[in-house]
Amino acid sequence: MYYTINKMQDADLLTIVNQVQVKNLTENYYSSAHLSNETPRFQTDLDAVDTDMTNISGTWTHTHIQEILQWIMLLNHDFNETFREEMADKQPDEASVFFSNATLNLSAAGEHQLRLDIIKLLGNAEKNDPDPNSKDKHQAKILIEKWE
């Protein structure tokens, strides 16, 4: 576990926010809150959204561009492989993978509102499940990309 935590600290994914001395041991308390610190004008809106989602700030991303690009490429690769496998092995109407695309003309405020709406929608998806007691649940991976 120490190796993983140290690697996460080296990648600036975790920071020590508190240290407590217990006899001859030092207990470290970690946080990843710095990943989601946005500019003040956006942070208030994002703080009002009560979800467990990771919302990585532009400031943190700017200093970790290479790692973020690698992560995005890995996620896209995983999607592409799953899409190819499901479409090859199943009837297209039975596949659990899907792709949706949209091109929208939005103001900066409209784009920000869309981001908030998506974060809220994803954050509430499990509690809004119309069949919460189903024994046939599976993981749904969602990746939303925005570019101009």
mmCIF file of N, CA and C in Angstrom:
data_model
loop_
_atom_site.group_PDB
_atom_site.id
_atom_site.type_symbol
_atom_site.label_atom_id
_atom_site.label_comp_id
_atom_site.label_asym_id
_atom_site.label_seq_id
_atom_site.Cartn_x
_atom_site.Cartn_y
_atom_site.Cartn_z
ATOM 1 N N MET A 1 0.814 -1.185 0.000
ATOM 2 C CA MET A 1 0.000 0.000 0.000
ATOM 3 C C MET A 1 0.869 1.265 0.000
ATOM 4 N N TYR A 2 1.984 1.225 0.698
ATOM 5 C CA TYR A 2 2.855 2.393 0.743
ATOM 6 C C TYR A 2 3.371 2.747 -0.648
ATOM 7 N N TYR A 3 3.698 1.726 -1.439
ATOM 8 C CA TYR A 3 4.194 1.969 -2.791
ATOM 9 C C TYR A 3 3.153 2.743 -3.604
ATOM 10 N N THR A 4 1.902 2.270 -3.551
ATOM 11 C CA THR A 4 0.822 2.914 -4.303
ATOM 12 C C THR A 4 0.606 4.344 -3.824
ATOM 13 N N ILE A 5 0.571 4.542 -2.528
ATOM 14 C CA ILE A 5 0.370 5.890 -1.977
ATOM 15 C C ILE A 5 1.522 6.810 -2.376
ATOM 16 N N ASN A 6 2.741 6.300 -2.308
ATOM 17 C CA ASN A 6 3.896 7.116 -2.704
ATOM 18 C C ASN A 6 3.843 7.472 -4.187
ATOM 19 N N LYS A 7 3.431 6.526 -5.035
ATOM 20 C CA LYS A 7 3.298 6.808 -6.465
ATOM 21 C C LYS A 7 2.216 7.867 -6.700
ATOM 22 N N MET A 8 1.123 7.782 -5.956
ATOM 23 C CA MET A 8 0.049 8.761 -6.096
ATOM 24 C C MET A 8 0.529 10.139 -5.630
ATOM 25 N N GLN A 9 1.327 10.190 -4.582
ATOM 26 C CA GLN A 9 1.886 11.467 -4.139
ATOM 27 C C GLN A 9 2.849 12.021 -5.186
ATOM 28 N N ASP A 10 3.690 11.156 -5.746
ATOM 29 C CA ASP A 10 4.637 11.594 -6.777
ATOM 30 C C ASP A 10 3.916 12.156 -7.996
ATOM 31 N N ALA A 11 2.737 11.605 -8.303
ATOM 32 C CA ALA A 11 1.951 12.080 -9.449
ATOM 33 C C ALA A 11 1.045 13.251 -9.080
ATOM 34 N N ASP A 12 1.155 13.732 -7.853
ATOM 35 C CA ASP A 12 0.341 14.862 -7.369
ATOM 36 C C ASP A 12 -1.148 14.514 -7.325
ATOM 37 N N LEU A 13 -1.463 13.237 -7.111
ATOM 38 C CA LEU A 13 -2.853 12.808 -6.969
ATOM 39 C C LEU A 13 -3.303 12.862 -5.517
ATOM 40 N N LEU A 14 -2.359 12.767 -4.590
ATOM 41 C CA LEU A 14 -2.642 12.840 -3.155
ATOM 42 C C LEU A 14 -1.676 13.809 -2.497
ATOM 43 N N THR A 15 -2.187 14.533 -1.513
ATOM 44 C CA THR A 15 -1.324 15.373 -0.686
ATOM 45 C C THR A 15 -1.624 15.071 0.778
ATOM 46 N N ILE A 16 -0.607 15.216 1.605
ATOM 47 C CA ILE A 16 -0.786 15.028 3.045
ATOM 48 C C ILE A 16 -1.417 16.299 3.601
ATOM 49 N N VAL A 17 -2.561 16.137 4.272
ATOM 50 C CA VAL A 17 -3.257 17.303 4.821
ATOM 51 C C VAL A 17 -3.145 17.371 6.342
ATOM 52 N N ASN A 18 -2.734 16.251 6.945
ATOM 53 C CA ASN A 18 -2.586 16.252 8.404
ATOM 54 C C ASN A 18 -1.669 15.103 8.799
ATOM 55 N N GLN A 19 -0.860 15.338 9.827
ATOM 56 C CA GLN A 19 -0.015 14.291 10.384
ATOM 57 C C GLN A 19 -0.232 14.255 11.892
ATOM 58 N N VAL A 20 -0.421 13.045 12.410
ATOM 59 C CA VAL A 20 -0.637 12.870 13.845
ATOM 60 C C VAL A 20 0.393 11.871 14.354
ATOM 61 N N GLN A 21 1.091 12.249 15.418
ATOM 62 C CA GLN A 21 2.077 11.366 16.022
ATOM 63 C C GLN A 21 1.381 10.461 17.033
ATOM 64 N N VAL A 22 1.444 9.162 16.826
ATOM 65 C CA VAL A 22 0.873 8.175 17.746
ATOM 66 C C VAL A 22 2.020 7.293 18.199
ATOM 67 N N LYS A 23 2.467 7.523 19.432
ATOM 68 C CA LYS A 23 3.655 6.872 19.989
ATOM 69 C C LYS A 23 4.826 7.107 19.049
ATOM 70 N N ASN A 24 5.406 6.036 18.492
ATOM 71 C CA ASN A 24 6.554 6.243 17.610
ATOM 72 C C ASN A 24 6.175 6.202 16.122
ATOM 73 N N LEU A 25 4.880 6.245 15.818
ATOM 74 C CA LEU A 25 4.407 6.229 14.435
ATOM 75 C C LEU A 25 3.781 7.563 14.057
ATOM 76 N N THR A 26 3.929 7.915 12.790
ATOM 77 C CA THR A 26 3.284 9.113 12.268
ATOM 78 C C THR A 26 2.150 8.674 11.346
ATOM 79 N N GLU A 27 0.929 9.061 11.711
ATOM 80 C CA GLU A 27 -0.224 8.773 10.859
ATOM 81 C C GLU A 27 -0.401 9.930 9.895
ATOM 82 N N ASN A 28 -0.482 9.621 8.607
ATOM 83 C CA ASN A 28 -0.705 10.636 7.588
ATOM 84 C C ASN A 28 -2.144 10.579 7.122
ATOM 85 N N TYR A 29 -2.735 11.743 6.934
ATOM 86 C CA TYR A 29 -4.078 11.864 6.382
ATOM 87 C C TYR A 29 -3.947 12.521 5.014
ATOM 88 N N TYR A 30 -4.526 11.876 4.018
ATOM 89 C CA TYR A 30 -4.352 12.308 2.632
ATOM 90 C C TYR A 30 -5.643 12.902 2.073
ATOM 91 N N SER A 31 -5.472 13.718 1.044
ATOM 92 C CA SER A 31 -6.616 14.300 0.356
ATOM 93 C C SER A 31 -6.298 14.418 -1.130
ATOM 94 N N SER A 32 -7.347 14.363 -1.941
ATOM 95 C CA SER A 32 -7.208 14.630 -3.375
ATOM 96 C C SER A 32 -8.052 15.844 -3.755
ATOM 97 N N ALA A 33 -8.449 16.634 -2.765
ATOM 98 C CA ALA A 33 -9.313 17.794 -3.003
ATOM 99 C C ALA A 33 -8.693 18.787 -3.971
ATOM 100 N N HIS A 34 -7.377 18.880 -3.987
ATOM 101 C CA HIS A 34 -6.719 19.842 -4.878
ATOM 102 C C HIS A 34 -6.976 19.536 -6.357
ATOM 103 N N LEU A 35 -7.388 18.320 -6.657
ATOM 104 C CA LEU A 35 -7.671 17.962 -8.048
ATOM 105 C C LEU A 35 -8.900 18.678 -8.586
ATOM 106 N N SER A 36 -9.833 19.009 -7.707
ATOM 107 C CA SER A 36 -11.087 19.593 -8.181
ATOM 108 C C SER A 36 -11.220 21.086 -7.892
ATOM 109 N N ASN A 37 -10.159 21.716 -7.469
ATOM 110 C CA ASN A 37 -10.233 23.159 -7.226
ATOM 111 C C ASN A 37 -10.280 23.901 -8.546
ATOM 112 N N GLU A 38 -11.395 24.510 -8.809
ATOM 113 C CA GLU A 38 -11.601 25.274 -10.035
ATOM 114 C C GLU A 38 -11.428 26.755 -9.738
ATOM 115 N N THR A 39 -11.541 27.550 -10.760
ATOM 116 C CA THR A 39 -11.534 28.991 -10.539
ATOM 117 C C THR A 39 -12.749 29.332 -9.686
ATOM 118 N N PRO A 40 -12.675 30.353 -8.847
ATOM 119 C CA PRO A 40 -13.779 30.653 -7.920
ATOM 120 C C PRO A 40 -15.144 30.776 -8.588
ATOM 121 N N ARG A 41 -15.195 31.295 -9.807
ATOM 122 C CA ARG A 41 -16.512 31.492 -10.421
ATOM 123 C C ARG A 41 -17.184 30.156 -10.739
ATOM 124 N N PHE A 42 -16.411 29.093 -10.967
ATOM 125 C CA PHE A 42 -16.993 27.779 -11.228
ATOM 126 C C PHE A 42 -17.094 26.940 -9.964
ATOM 127 N N GLN A 43 -16.206 27.151 -9.001
ATOM 128 C CA GLN A 43 -16.153 26.288 -7.831
ATOM 129 C C GLN A 43 -17.445 26.317 -7.027
ATOM 130 N N THR A 44 -18.083 27.458 -6.888
ATOM 131 C CA THR A 44 -19.319 27.548 -6.115
ATOM 132 C C THR A 44 -20.382 26.624 -6.696
ATOM 133 N N ASP A 45 -20.553 26.665 -8.014
ATOM 134 C CA ASP A 45 -21.536 25.787 -8.663
ATOM 135 C C ASP A 45 -21.181 24.326 -8.477
ATOM 136 N N LEU A 46 -19.893 23.998 -8.650
ATOM 137 C CA LEU A 46 -19.472 22.605 -8.543
ATOM 138 C C LEU A 46 -19.588 22.101 -7.102
ATOM 139 N N ASP A 47 -19.291 22.963 -6.133
ATOM 140 C CA ASP A 47 -19.416 22.567 -4.730
ATOM 141 C C ASP A 47 -20.863 22.265 -4.363
ATOM 142 N N ALA A 48 -21.810 22.899 -5.047
ATOM 143 C CA ALA A 48 -23.228 22.686 -4.757
ATOM 144 C C ALA A 48 -23.716 21.332 -5.271
ATOM 145 N N VAL A 49 -22.951 20.711 -6.156
ATOM 146 C CA VAL A 49 -23.317 19.405 -6.694
ATOM 147 C C VAL A 49 -22.787 18.354 -5.734
ATOM 148 N N ASP A 50 -23.685 17.599 -5.127
ATOM 149 C CA ASP A 50 -23.301 16.619 -4.114
ATOM 150 C C ASP A 50 -23.163 15.244 -4.765
ATOM 151 N N THR A 51 -21.972 14.962 -5.333
ATOM 152 C CA THR A 51 -21.730 13.663 -5.949
ATOM 153 C C THR A 51 -20.381 13.141 -5.495
ATOM 154 N N ASP A 52 -20.136 11.884 -5.806
ATOM 155 C CA ASP A 52 -18.842 11.278 -5.514
ATOM 156 C C ASP A 52 -17.941 11.266 -6.745
ATOM 157 N N MET A 53 -18.304 12.042 -7.743
ATOM 158 C CA MET A 53 -17.546 12.027 -8.986
ATOM 159 C C MET A 53 -16.263 12.825 -8.854
ATOM 160 N N THR A 54 -15.267 12.392 -9.598
ATOM 161 C CA THR A 54 -14.032 13.150 -9.672
ATOM 162 C C THR A 54 -14.177 14.174 -10.779
ATOM 163 N N ASN A 55 -13.997 15.425 -10.447
ATOM 164 C CA ASN A 55 -14.117 16.508 -11.401
ATOM 165 C C ASN A 55 -12.787 17.247 -11.386
ATOM 166 N N ILE A 56 -11.913 16.900 -12.300
ATOM 167 C CA ILE A 56 -10.544 17.401 -12.261
ATOM 168 C C ILE A 56 -10.480 18.828 -12.792
ATOM 169 N N SER A 57 -9.837 19.691 -12.044
ATOM 170 C CA SER A 57 -9.772 21.112 -12.404
ATOM 171 C C SER A 57 -8.829 21.351 -13.578
ATOM 172 N N GLY A 58 -9.076 22.443 -14.270
ATOM 173 C CA GLY A 58 -8.211 22.845 -15.371
ATOM 174 C C GLY A 58 -6.810 23.182 -14.905
ATOM 175 N N THR A 59 -6.692 23.764 -13.723
ATOM 176 C CA THR A 59 -5.377 24.130 -13.192
ATOM 177 C C THR A 59 -4.515 22.897 -12.971
ATOM 178 N N TRP A 60 -5.087 21.868 -12.337
ATOM 179 C CA TRP A 60 -4.332 20.642 -12.099
ATOM 180 C C TRP A 60 -4.031 19.953 -13.422
ATOM 181 N N THR A 61 -4.999 19.911 -14.304
ATOM 182 C CA THR A 61 -4.814 19.259 -15.599
ATOM 183 C C THR A 61 -3.687 19.924 -16.384
ATOM 184 N N HIS A 62 -3.633 21.250 -16.340
ATOM 185 C CA HIS A 62 -2.602 21.996 -17.073
ATOM 186 C C HIS A 62 -1.200 21.537 -16.693
ATOM 187 N N THR A 63 -0.980 21.243 -15.425
ATOM 188 C CA THR A 63 0.356 20.817 -14.982
ATOM 189 C C THR A 63 0.581 19.324 -15.161
ATOM 190 N N HIS A 64 -0.454 18.583 -15.590
ATOM 191 C CA HIS A 64 -0.332 17.133 -15.779
ATOM 192 C C HIS A 64 -0.893 16.696 -17.140
ATOM 193 N N ILE A 65 -0.608 17.490 -18.154
ATOM 194 C CA ILE A 65 -1.186 17.245 -19.476
ATOM 195 C C ILE A 65 -0.847 15.855 -19.997
ATOM 196 N N GLN A 66 0.405 15.456 -19.914
ATOM 197 C CA GLN A 66 0.814 14.157 -20.468
ATOM 198 C C GLN A 66 0.075 13.003 -19.797
ATOM 199 N N GLU A 67 -0.046 13.044 -18.475
ATOM 200 C CA GLU A 67 -0.737 11.974 -17.764
ATOM 201 C C GLU A 67 -2.222 11.934 -18.126
ATOM 202 N N ILE A 68 -2.851 13.094 -18.241
ATOM 203 C CA ILE A 68 -4.268 13.151 -18.602
ATOM 204 C C ILE A 68 -4.476 12.611 -20.009
ATOM 205 N N LEU A 69 -3.600 12.989 -20.946
ATOM 206 C CA LEU A 69 -3.717 12.478 -22.314
ATOM 207 C C LEU A 69 -3.565 10.954 -22.354
ATOM 208 N N GLN A 70 -2.644 10.426 -21.587
ATOM 209 C CA GLN A 70 -2.476 8.963 -21.532
ATOM 210 C C GLN A 70 -3.729 8.301 -20.964
ATOM 211 N N TRP A 71 -4.299 8.909 -19.945
ATOM 212 C CA TRP A 71 -5.508 8.366 -19.337
ATOM 213 C C TRP A 71 -6.663 8.380 -20.338
ATOM 214 N N ILE A 72 -6.828 9.491 -21.047
ATOM 215 C CA ILE A 72 -7.893 9.598 -22.049
ATOM 216 C C ILE A 72 -7.691 8.554 -23.153
ATOM 217 N N MET A 73 -6.445 8.390 -23.608
ATOM 218 C CA MET A 73 -6.180 7.395 -24.648
ATOM 219 C C MET A 73 -6.500 5.991 -24.157
ATOM 220 N N LEU A 74 -6.186 5.691 -22.899
ATOM 221 C CA LEU A 74 -6.500 4.375 -22.337
ATOM 222 C C LEU A 74 -8.011 4.167 -22.269
ATOM 223 N N LEU A 75 -8.750 5.171 -21.808
ATOM 224 C CA LEU A 75 -10.201 5.067 -21.737
ATOM 225 C C LEU A 75 -10.812 4.890 -23.133
ATOM 226 N N ASN A 76 -10.308 5.657 -24.110
ATOM 227 C CA ASN A 76 -10.801 5.520 -25.478
ATOM 228 C C ASN A 76 -10.463 4.148 -26.052
ATOM 229 N N HIS A 77 -9.289 3.646 -25.754
ATOM 230 C CA HIS A 77 -8.901 2.305 -26.215
ATOM 231 C C HIS A 77 -9.833 1.251 -25.620
ATOM 232 N N ASP A 78 -10.100 1.357 -24.318
ATOM 233 C CA ASP A 78 -11.007 0.411 -23.660
ATOM 234 C C ASP A 78 -12.393 0.451 -24.299
ATOM 235 N N PHE A 79 -12.903 1.660 -24.570
ATOM 236 C CA PHE A 79 -14.206 1.778 -25.216
ATOM 237 C C PHE A 79 -14.179 1.150 -26.611
ATOM 238 N N ASN A 80 -13.158 1.485 -27.404
ATOM 239 C CA ASN A 80 -13.070 0.960 -28.764
ATOM 240 C C ASN A 80 -13.025 -0.562 -28.789
ATOM 241 N N GLU A 81 -12.247 -1.161 -27.891
ATOM 242 C CA GLU A 81 -12.150 -2.624 -27.836
ATOM 243 C C GLU A 81 -13.484 -3.246 -27.420
ATOM 244 N N THR A 82 -14.122 -2.664 -26.423
ATOM 245 C CA THR A 82 -15.415 -3.187 -25.974
ATOM 246 C C THR A 82 -16.452 -3.047 -27.073
ATOM 247 N N PHE A 83 -16.474 -1.908 -27.754
ATOM 248 C CA PHE A 83 -17.417 -1.676 -28.851
ATOM 249 C C PHE A 83 -17.209 -2.716 -29.947
ATOM 250 N N ARG A 84 -15.946 -2.912 -30.351
ATOM 251 C CA ARG A 84 -15.629 -3.879 -31.402
ATOM 252 C C ARG A 84 -16.054 -5.289 -31.002
ATOM 253 N N GLU A 85 -15.713 -5.690 -29.781
ATOM 254 C CA GLU A 85 -16.056 -7.040 -29.308
ATOM 255 C C GLU A 85 -17.563 -7.252 -29.236
ATOM 256 N N GLU A 86 -18.283 -6.287 -28.674
ATOM 257 C CA GLU A 86 -19.726 -6.454 -28.525
ATOM 258 C C GLU A 86 -20.436 -6.468 -29.876
ATOM 259 N N MET A 87 -20.002 -5.635 -30.789
ATOM 260 C CA MET A 87 -20.654 -5.604 -32.099
ATOM 261 C C MET A 87 -20.319 -6.851 -32.917
ATOM 262 N N ALA A 88 -19.156 -7.446 -32.663
ATOM 263 C CA ALA A 88 -18.775 -8.654 -33.393
ATOM 264 C C ALA A 88 -19.424 -9.900 -32.791
ATOM 265 N N ASP A 89 -19.582 -9.931 -31.475
ATOM 266 C CA ASP A 89 -20.041 -11.145 -30.789
ATOM 267 C C ASP A 89 -21.529 -11.191 -30.511
ATOM 268 N N LYS A 90 -22.215 -10.067 -30.549
ATOM 269 C CA LYS A 90 -23.629 -10.023 -30.191
ATOM 270 C C LYS A 90 -24.440 -9.447 -31.347
ATOM 271 N N GLN A 91 -25.716 -9.635 -31.262
ATOM 272 C CA GLN A 91 -26.592 -8.938 -32.192
ATOM 273 C C GLN A 91 -26.520 -7.449 -31.837
ATOM 274 N N PRO A 92 -26.454 -6.559 -32.821
ATOM 275 C CA PRO A 92 -26.299 -5.122 -32.517
ATOM 276 C C PRO A 92 -27.337 -4.583 -31.534
ATOM 277 N N ASP A 93 -28.570 -5.093 -31.590
ATOM 278 C CA ASP A 93 -29.604 -4.591 -30.684
ATOM 279 C C ASP A 93 -29.456 -5.142 -29.263
ATOM 280 N N GLU A 94 -28.599 -6.139 -29.064
ATOM 281 C CA GLU A 94 -28.389 -6.722 -27.736
ATOM 282 C C GLU A 94 -27.126 -6.199 -27.065
ATOM 283 N N ALA A 95 -26.325 -5.445 -27.776
ATOM 284 C CA ALA A 95 -25.074 -4.946 -27.215
ATOM 285 C C ALA A 95 -25.359 -3.941 -26.104
ATOM 286 N N SER A 96 -24.529 -3.979 -25.068
ATOM 287 C CA SER A 96 -24.720 -3.048 -23.946
ATOM 288 C C SER A 96 -23.867 -1.787 -24.115
ATOM 289 N N VAL A 97 -23.089 -1.717 -25.160
ATOM 290 C CA VAL A 97 -22.255 -0.549 -25.413
ATOM 291 C C VAL A 97 -22.970 0.347 -26.429
ATOM 292 N N PHE A 98 -22.834 1.643 -26.250
ATOM 293 C CA PHE A 98 -23.417 2.545 -27.226
ATOM 294 C C PHE A 98 -22.571 3.809 -27.324
ATOM 295 N N PHE A 99 -22.789 4.530 -28.380
ATOM 296 C CA PHE A 99 -22.062 5.764 -28.661
ATOM 297 C C PHE A 99 -23.086 6.826 -29.016
ATOM 298 N N SER A 100 -22.968 7.983 -28.408
ATOM 299 C CA SER A 100 -23.828 9.114 -28.739
ATOM 300 C C SER A 100 -22.936 10.313 -29.022
ATOM 301 N N ASN A 101 -23.384 11.171 -29.902
ATOM 302 C CA ASN A 101 -22.588 12.324 -30.291
ATOM 303 C C ASN A 101 -23.515 13.515 -30.509
ATOM 304 N N ALA A 102 -23.038 14.704 -30.173
ATOM 305 C CA ALA A 102 -23.819 15.913 -30.409
ATOM 306 C C ALA A 102 -22.870 17.072 -30.669
ATOM 307 N N THR A 103 -23.274 17.963 -31.525
ATOM 308 C CA THR A 103 -22.569 19.218 -31.739
ATOM 309 C C THR A 103 -23.550 20.323 -31.365
ATOM 310 N N LEU A 104 -23.187 21.117 -30.362
ATOM 311 C CA LEU A 104 -24.088 22.129 -29.823
ATOM 312 C C LEU A 104 -23.480 23.517 -29.989
ATOM 313 N N ASN A 105 -24.314 24.515 -30.164
ATOM 314 C CA ASN A 105 -23.880 25.910 -30.187
ATOM 315 C C ASN A 105 -24.319 26.550 -28.870
ATOM 316 N N LEU A 106 -23.363 26.731 -27.957
ATOM 317 C CA LEU A 106 -23.680 27.226 -26.623
ATOM 318 C C LEU A 106 -22.795 28.416 -26.262
ATOM 319 N N SER A 107 -23.334 29.284 -25.441
ATOM 320 C CA SER A 107 -22.532 30.360 -24.849
ATOM 321 C C SER A 107 -21.659 29.740 -23.759
ATOM 322 N N ALA A 108 -20.741 30.511 -23.214
ATOM 323 C CA ALA A 108 -19.905 30.032 -22.107
ATOM 324 C C ALA A 108 -20.793 29.638 -20.926
ATOM 325 N N ALA A 109 -21.826 30.443 -20.644
ATOM 326 C CA ALA A 109 -22.750 30.126 -19.547
ATOM 327 C C ALA A 109 -23.541 28.857 -19.857
ATOM 328 N N GLY A 110 -23.938 28.685 -21.113
ATOM 329 C CA GLY A 110 -24.672 27.481 -21.506
ATOM 330 C C GLY A 110 -23.813 26.243 -21.407
ATOM 331 N N GLU A 111 -22.545 26.373 -21.775
ATOM 332 C CA GLU A 111 -21.610 25.252 -21.674
ATOM 333 C C GLU A 111 -21.386 24.867 -20.211
ATOM 334 N N HIS A 112 -21.222 25.871 -19.372
ATOM 335 C CA HIS A 112 -21.039 25.623 -17.938
ATOM 336 C C HIS A 112 -22.282 24.940 -17.363
ATOM 337 N N GLN A 113 -23.458 25.395 -17.753
ATOM 338 C CA GLN A 113 -24.703 24.787 -17.262
ATOM 339 C C GLN A 113 -24.825 23.344 -17.744
ATOM 340 N N LEU A 114 -24.438 23.074 -18.975
ATOM 341 C CA LEU A 114 -24.469 21.710 -19.501
ATOM 342 C C LEU A 114 -23.557 20.803 -18.678
ATOM 343 N N ARG A 115 -22.365 21.296 -18.367
ATOM 344 C CA ARG A 115 -21.425 20.527 -17.532
ATOM 345 C C ARG A 115 -22.041 20.211 -16.173
ATOM 346 N N LEU A 116 -22.646 21.220 -15.539
ATOM 347 C CA LEU A 116 -23.296 20.991 -14.246
ATOM 348 C C LEU A 116 -24.442 19.986 -14.365
ATOM 349 N N ASP A 117 -25.250 20.124 -15.408
ATOM 350 C CA ASP A 117 -26.378 19.209 -15.605
ATOM 351 C C ASP A 117 -25.896 17.772 -15.780
ATOM 352 N N ILE A 118 -24.819 17.584 -16.546
ATOM 353 C CA ILE A 118 -24.282 16.234 -16.767
ATOM 354 C C ILE A 118 -23.739 15.661 -15.463
ATOM 355 N N ILE A 119 -23.006 16.475 -14.707
ATOM 356 C CA ILE A 119 -22.453 16.010 -13.431
ATOM 357 C C ILE A 119 -23.588 15.611 -12.481
ATOM 358 N N LYS A 120 -24.643 16.418 -12.426
ATOM 359 C CA LYS A 120 -25.792 16.083 -11.575
ATOM 360 C C LYS A 120 -26.479 14.802 -12.044
ATOM 361 N N LEU A 121 -26.681 14.677 -13.346
ATOM 362 C CA LEU A 121 -27.323 13.495 -13.906
ATOM 363 C C LEU A 121 -26.532 12.230 -13.577
ATOM 364 N N LEU A 122 -25.231 12.265 -13.796
ATOM 365 C CA LEU A 122 -24.391 11.105 -13.501
ATOM 366 C C LEU A 122 -24.344 10.825 -11.998
ATOM 367 N N GLY A 123 -24.278 11.888 -11.207
ATOM 368 C CA GLY A 123 -24.215 11.721 -9.754
ATOM 369 C C GLY A 123 -25.472 11.108 -9.169
ATOM 370 N N ASN A 124 -26.610 11.305 -9.829
ATOM 371 C CA ASN A 124 -27.884 10.775 -9.329
ATOM 372 C C ASN A 124 -28.328 9.493 -10.029
ATOM 373 N N ALA A 125 -27.560 9.004 -10.980
ATOM 374 C CA ALA A 125 -27.980 7.861 -11.793
ATOM 375 C C ALA A 125 -28.285 6.615 -10.961
ATOM 376 N N GLU A 126 -27.453 6.302 -9.985
ATOM 377 C CA GLU A 126 -27.687 5.088 -9.194
ATOM 378 C C GLU A 126 -28.937 5.214 -8.333
ATOM 379 N N LYS A 127 -29.135 6.361 -7.698
ATOM 380 C CA LYS A 127 -30.326 6.475 -6.850
ATOM 381 C C LYS A 127 -31.606 6.646 -7.670
ATOM 382 N N ASN A 128 -31.486 7.006 -8.959
ATOM 383 C CA ASN A 128 -32.650 7.108 -9.837
ATOM 384 C C ASN A 128 -32.875 5.842 -10.659
ATOM 385 N N ASP A 129 -32.132 4.778 -10.357
ATOM 386 C CA ASP A 129 -32.282 3.501 -11.065
ATOM 387 C C ASP A 129 -33.718 3.009 -10.891
ATOM 388 N N PRO A 130 -34.472 2.800 -11.982
ATOM 389 C CA PRO A 130 -35.868 2.377 -11.862
ATOM 390 C C PRO A 130 -36.020 0.962 -11.299
ATOM 391 N N ASP A 131 -34.918 0.187 -11.273
ATOM 392 C CA ASP A 131 -34.968 -1.170 -10.727
ATOM 393 C C ASP A 131 -33.803 -1.358 -9.749
ATOM 394 N N PRO A 132 -33.836 -0.651 -8.604
ATOM 395 C CA PRO A 132 -32.684 -0.646 -7.695
ATOM 396 C C PRO A 132 -32.379 -2.001 -7.052
ATOM 397 N N ASN A 133 -33.352 -2.912 -7.012
ATOM 398 C CA ASN A 133 -33.137 -4.207 -6.369
ATOM 399 C C ASN A 133 -32.764 -5.307 -7.352
ATOM 400 N N SER A 134 -32.508 -4.951 -8.580
ATOM 401 C CA SER A 134 -32.163 -5.931 -9.611
ATOM 402 C C SER A 134 -30.906 -6.706 -9.227
ATOM 403 N N LYS A 135 -30.917 -7.990 -9.492
ATOM 404 C CA LYS A 135 -29.732 -8.836 -9.256
ATOM 405 C C LYS A 135 -28.826 -8.814 -10.483
ATOM 406 N N ASP A 136 -29.314 -8.215 -11.576
ATOM 407 C CA ASP A 136 -28.587 -8.208 -12.846
ATOM 408 C C ASP A 136 -27.944 -6.841 -13.094
ATOM 409 N N LYS A 137 -27.241 -6.312 -12.098
ATOM 410 C CA LYS A 137 -26.584 -5.010 -12.264
ATOM 411 C C LYS A 137 -25.185 -5.216 -12.829
ATOM 412 N N HIS A 138 -24.734 -4.246 -13.578
ATOM 413 C CA HIS A 138 -23.383 -4.267 -14.115
ATOM 414 C C HIS A 138 -22.831 -2.843 -14.120
ATOM 415 N N GLN A 139 -21.533 -2.754 -14.264
ATOM 416 C CA GLN A 139 -20.867 -1.461 -14.236
ATOM 417 C C GLN A 139 -21.105 -0.736 -15.557
ATOM 418 N N ALA A 140 -21.467 0.520 -15.484
ATOM 419 C CA ALA A 140 -21.629 1.351 -16.675
ATOM 420 C C ALA A 140 -20.538 2.416 -16.635
ATOM 421 N N LYS A 141 -19.646 2.389 -17.597
ATOM 422 C CA LYS A 141 -18.561 3.365 -17.668
ATOM 423 C C LYS A 141 -18.977 4.468 -18.635
ATOM 424 N N ILE A 142 -18.846 5.699 -18.185
ATOM 425 C CA ILE A 142 -19.251 6.855 -18.977
ATOM 426 C C ILE A 142 -18.048 7.788 -19.125
ATOM 427 N N LEU A 143 -17.745 8.181 -20.340
ATOM 428 C CA LEU A 143 -16.696 9.159 -20.603
ATOM 429 C C LEU A 143 -17.310 10.256 -21.458
ATOM 430 N N ILE A 144 -17.233 11.470 -20.983
ATOM 431 C CA ILE A 144 -17.783 12.604 -21.727
ATOM 432 C C ILE A 144 -16.612 13.515 -22.074
ATOM 433 N N GLU A 145 -16.483 13.793 -23.347
ATOM 434 C CA GLU A 145 -15.413 14.657 -23.823
ATOM 435 C C GLU A 145 -16.023 15.882 -24.479
ATOM 436 N N LYS A 146 -15.376 17.006 -24.310
ATOM 437 C CA LYS A 146 -15.840 18.248 -24.931
ATOM 438 C C LYS A 146 -14.643 18.895 -25.593
ATOM 439 N N TRP A 147 -14.792 19.308 -26.820
ATOM 440 C CA TRP A 147 -13.757 20.062 -27.505
ATOM 441 C C TRP A 147 -14.392 20.953 -28.545
ATOM 442 N N GLU A 148 -13.617 21.879 -29.060
ATOM 443 C CA GLU A 148 -14.118 22.829 -30.073
ATOM 444 C C GLU A 148 -13.463 22.538 -31.397
#
